[in-house]
Amino acid sequence: MAIGSKELSVENLEGFDNARLGEELKNAKKELFNLRFQSATGQLEQHGRISVVKRDIARIYTILRERELGIREEVVAKVEETKKATKKKSTKKAEETPAEDAE
């Protein structure tokens, strides 16, 4: 049985591109810092959460390293679709805004 948060399972992490994995890693490290700080001050209520976050961090590092070595395929962000969506939105905004009447 895998221990870790369900949002950061291997199946979910495989679908993320490297930039998104970097963001998730940054968030997990912040959470780990906060949990360690709470533990040091005696305010931590869920002690098991520290090990869960540590495993999530290790899982992210493993996927990044596997991609670096070519063991796992890299996921490319869908930049073309993002550009098309942005272009469509800007075109719609231009059509929706009424042209100023020259009087």
PDB file of C-alpha atoms in Angstrom:
ATOM      1  CA  MET A   1       0.000   0.000   0.000  1.00  0.00           C
ATOM      2  CA  ALA A   2       1.414   3.353  -1.004  1.00  0.00           C
ATOM      3  CA  ILE A   3       1.561   5.989   1.656  1.00  0.00           C
ATOM      4  CA  GLY A   4       1.208   9.594   0.584  1.00  0.00           C
ATOM      5  CA  SER A   5      -1.385  12.095  -0.375  1.00  0.00           C
ATOM      6  CA  LYS A   6      -3.877  10.965  -3.001  1.00  0.00           C
ATOM      7  CA  GLU A   7      -3.440  14.154  -5.047  1.00  0.00           C
ATOM      8  CA  LEU A   8       0.256  13.375  -5.531  1.00  0.00           C
ATOM      9  CA  SER A   9       0.029   9.712  -6.477  1.00  0.00           C
ATOM     10  CA  VAL A  10       2.363   8.412  -9.167  1.00  0.00           C
ATOM     11  CA  GLU A  11      -0.485   8.231 -11.674  1.00  0.00           C
ATOM     12  CA  ASN A  12      -1.335  11.910 -11.143  1.00  0.00           C
ATOM     13  CA  LEU A  13       2.287  13.059 -11.129  1.00  0.00           C
ATOM     14  CA  GLU A  14       3.012  11.311 -14.435  1.00  0.00           C
ATOM     15  CA  GLY A  15       0.541  13.647 -16.155  1.00  0.00           C
ATOM     16  CA  PHE A  16       2.246  16.816 -14.899  1.00  0.00           C
ATOM     17  CA  ASP A  17       4.893  18.607 -16.929  1.00  0.00           C
ATOM     18  CA  ASN A  18       8.221  19.516 -15.316  1.00  0.00           C
ATOM     19  CA  ALA A  19       7.108  23.062 -14.481  1.00  0.00           C
ATOM     20  CA  ARG A  20       4.034  21.790 -12.642  1.00  0.00           C
ATOM     21  CA  LEU A  21       6.149  19.192 -10.823  1.00  0.00           C
ATOM     22  CA  GLY A  22       8.463  22.021  -9.730  1.00  0.00           C
ATOM     23  CA  GLU A  23       5.484  23.930  -8.348  1.00  0.00           C
ATOM     24  CA  GLU A  24       4.214  20.862  -6.490  1.00  0.00           C
ATOM     25  CA  LEU A  25       7.709  20.274  -5.099  1.00  0.00           C
ATOM     26  CA  LYS A  26       7.939  23.870  -3.908  1.00  0.00           C
ATOM     27  CA  ASN A  27       4.531  23.624  -2.213  1.00  0.00           C
ATOM     28  CA  ALA A  28       5.416  20.324  -0.552  1.00  0.00           C
ATOM     29  CA  LYS A  29       8.684  21.749   0.783  1.00  0.00           C
ATOM     30  CA  LYS A  30       6.832  24.757   2.203  1.00  0.00           C
ATOM     31  CA  GLU A  31       4.343  22.445   3.864  1.00  0.00           C
ATOM     32  CA  LEU A  32       7.142  20.315   5.314  1.00  0.00           C
ATOM     33  CA  PHE A  33       8.826  23.420   6.709  1.00  0.00           C
ATOM     34  CA  ASN A  34       5.568  24.541   8.326  1.00  0.00           C
ATOM     35  CA  LEU A  35       4.962  21.072   9.776  1.00  0.00           C
ATOM     36  CA  ARG A  36       8.474  20.936  11.233  1.00  0.00           C
ATOM     37  CA  PHE A  37       7.997  24.401  12.705  1.00  0.00           C
ATOM     38  CA  GLN A  38       4.696  23.331  14.277  1.00  0.00           C
ATOM     39  CA  SER A  39       6.367  20.212  15.652  1.00  0.00           C
ATOM     40  CA  ALA A  40       9.175  22.234  17.217  1.00  0.00           C
ATOM     41  CA  THR A  41       6.721  24.604  18.891  1.00  0.00           C
ATOM     42  CA  GLY A  42       4.443  21.795  20.082  1.00  0.00           C
ATOM     43  CA  GLN A  43       1.485  22.807  17.913  1.00  0.00           C
ATOM     44  CA  LEU A  44       1.490  19.850  15.512  1.00  0.00           C
ATOM     45  CA  GLU A  45      -1.674  17.759  15.707  1.00  0.00           C
ATOM     46  CA  GLN A  46      -1.087  15.227  12.904  1.00  0.00           C
ATOM     47  CA  HIS A  47       2.400  13.822  13.352  1.00  0.00           C
ATOM     48  CA  GLY A  48       1.943  11.331  10.514  1.00  0.00           C
ATOM     49  CA  ARG A  49       1.537  14.170   8.037  1.00  0.00           C
ATOM     50  CA  ILE A  50       5.309  14.828   8.132  1.00  0.00           C
ATOM     51  CA  SER A  51       6.129  11.382   6.756  1.00  0.00           C
ATOM     52  CA  VAL A  52       3.398  11.707   4.112  1.00  0.00           C
ATOM     53  CA  VAL A  53       4.835  15.002   2.854  1.00  0.00           C
ATOM     54  CA  LYS A  54       8.371  13.574   2.881  1.00  0.00           C
ATOM     55  CA  ARG A  55       7.219  10.674   0.714  1.00  0.00           C
ATOM     56  CA  ASP A  56       5.481  13.082  -1.677  1.00  0.00           C
ATOM     57  CA  ILE A  57       8.707  15.073  -2.037  1.00  0.00           C
ATOM     58  CA  ALA A  58      10.683  11.882  -2.686  1.00  0.00           C
ATOM     59  CA  ARG A  59       8.108  10.757  -5.241  1.00  0.00           C
ATOM     60  CA  ILE A  60       8.383  14.063  -7.148  1.00  0.00           C
ATOM     61  CA  TYR A  61      12.184  13.910  -7.122  1.00  0.00           C
ATOM     62  CA  THR A  62      12.050  10.322  -8.400  1.00  0.00           C
ATOM     63  CA  ILE A  63       9.813  11.205 -11.341  1.00  0.00           C
ATOM     64  CA  LEU A  64      11.981  14.202 -12.249  1.00  0.00           C
ATOM     65  CA  ARG A  65      15.128  12.061 -12.126  1.00  0.00           C
ATOM     66  CA  GLU A  66      13.552   9.275 -14.185  1.00  0.00           C
ATOM     67  CA  ARG A  67      12.622  11.820 -16.845  1.00  0.00           C
ATOM     68  CA  GLU A  68      16.157  13.187 -16.781  1.00  0.00           C
ATOM     69  CA  LEU A  69      17.576   9.703 -17.343  1.00  0.00           C
ATOM     70  CA  GLY A  70      15.046   8.862 -20.038  1.00  0.00           C
ATOM     71  CA  ILE A  71      13.379   6.099 -18.054  1.00  0.00           C
ATOM     72  CA  ARG A  72      10.056   7.898 -18.024  1.00  0.00           C
ATOM     73  CA  GLU A  73       8.696   9.982 -20.902  1.00  0.00           C
ATOM     74  CA  GLU A  74       8.440  13.725 -20.412  1.00  0.00           C
ATOM     75  CA  VAL A  75       5.064  15.372 -20.601  1.00  0.00           C
ATOM     76  CA  VAL A  76       5.060  18.461 -22.769  1.00  0.00           C
ATOM     77  CA  ALA A  77       2.783  21.306 -21.782  1.00  0.00           C
ATOM     78  CA  LYS A  78       0.129  21.963 -24.375  1.00  0.00           C
ATOM     79  CA  VAL A  79       1.401  25.386 -25.376  1.00  0.00           C
ATOM     80  CA  GLU A  80      -0.268  25.399 -28.784  1.00  0.00           C
ATOM     81  CA  GLU A  81      -3.720  24.839 -27.294  1.00  0.00           C
ATOM     82  CA  THR A  82      -3.085  27.542 -24.713  1.00  0.00           C
ATOM     83  CA  LYS A  83      -2.070  29.988 -27.437  1.00  0.00           C
ATOM     84  CA  LYS A  84      -5.173  29.135 -29.480  1.00  0.00           C
ATOM     85  CA  ALA A  85      -7.454  29.636 -26.474  1.00  0.00           C
ATOM     86  CA  THR A  86      -5.819  32.968 -25.667  1.00  0.00           C
ATOM     87  CA  LYS A  87      -6.136  34.061 -29.277  1.00  0.00           C
ATOM     88  CA  LYS A  88      -9.835  33.137 -29.346  1.00  0.00           C
ATOM     89  CA  LYS A  89     -10.479  35.061 -26.117  1.00  0.00           C
ATOM     90  CA  SER A  90      -8.753  38.189 -27.411  1.00  0.00           C
ATOM     91  CA  THR A  91     -10.730  37.956 -30.673  1.00  0.00           C
ATOM     92  CA  LYS A  92     -14.010  37.618 -28.766  1.00  0.00           C
ATOM     93  CA  LYS A  93     -13.162  40.601 -26.561  1.00  0.00           C
ATOM     94  CA  ALA A  94     -12.433  42.710 -29.624  1.00  0.00           C
ATOM     95  CA  GLU A  95     -15.781  41.710 -31.153  1.00  0.00           C
ATOM     96  CA  GLU A  96     -17.719  42.307 -27.922  1.00  0.00           C
ATOM     97  CA  THR A  97     -16.386  45.781 -27.190  1.00  0.00           C
ATOM     98  CA  PRO A  98     -18.351  48.367 -29.144  1.00  0.00           C
ATOM     99  CA  ALA A  99     -16.385  50.601 -31.437  1.00  0.00           C
ATOM    100  CA  GLU A 100     -16.314  54.227 -30.386  1.00  0.00           C
ATOM    101  CA  ASP A 101     -18.426  56.443 -32.586  1.00  0.00           C
ATOM    102  CA  ALA A 102     -16.591  59.426 -33.969  1.00  0.00           C
ATOM    103  CA  GLU A 103     -18.840  62.394 -33.508  1.00  0.00           C
TER     104      GLU A 103
END
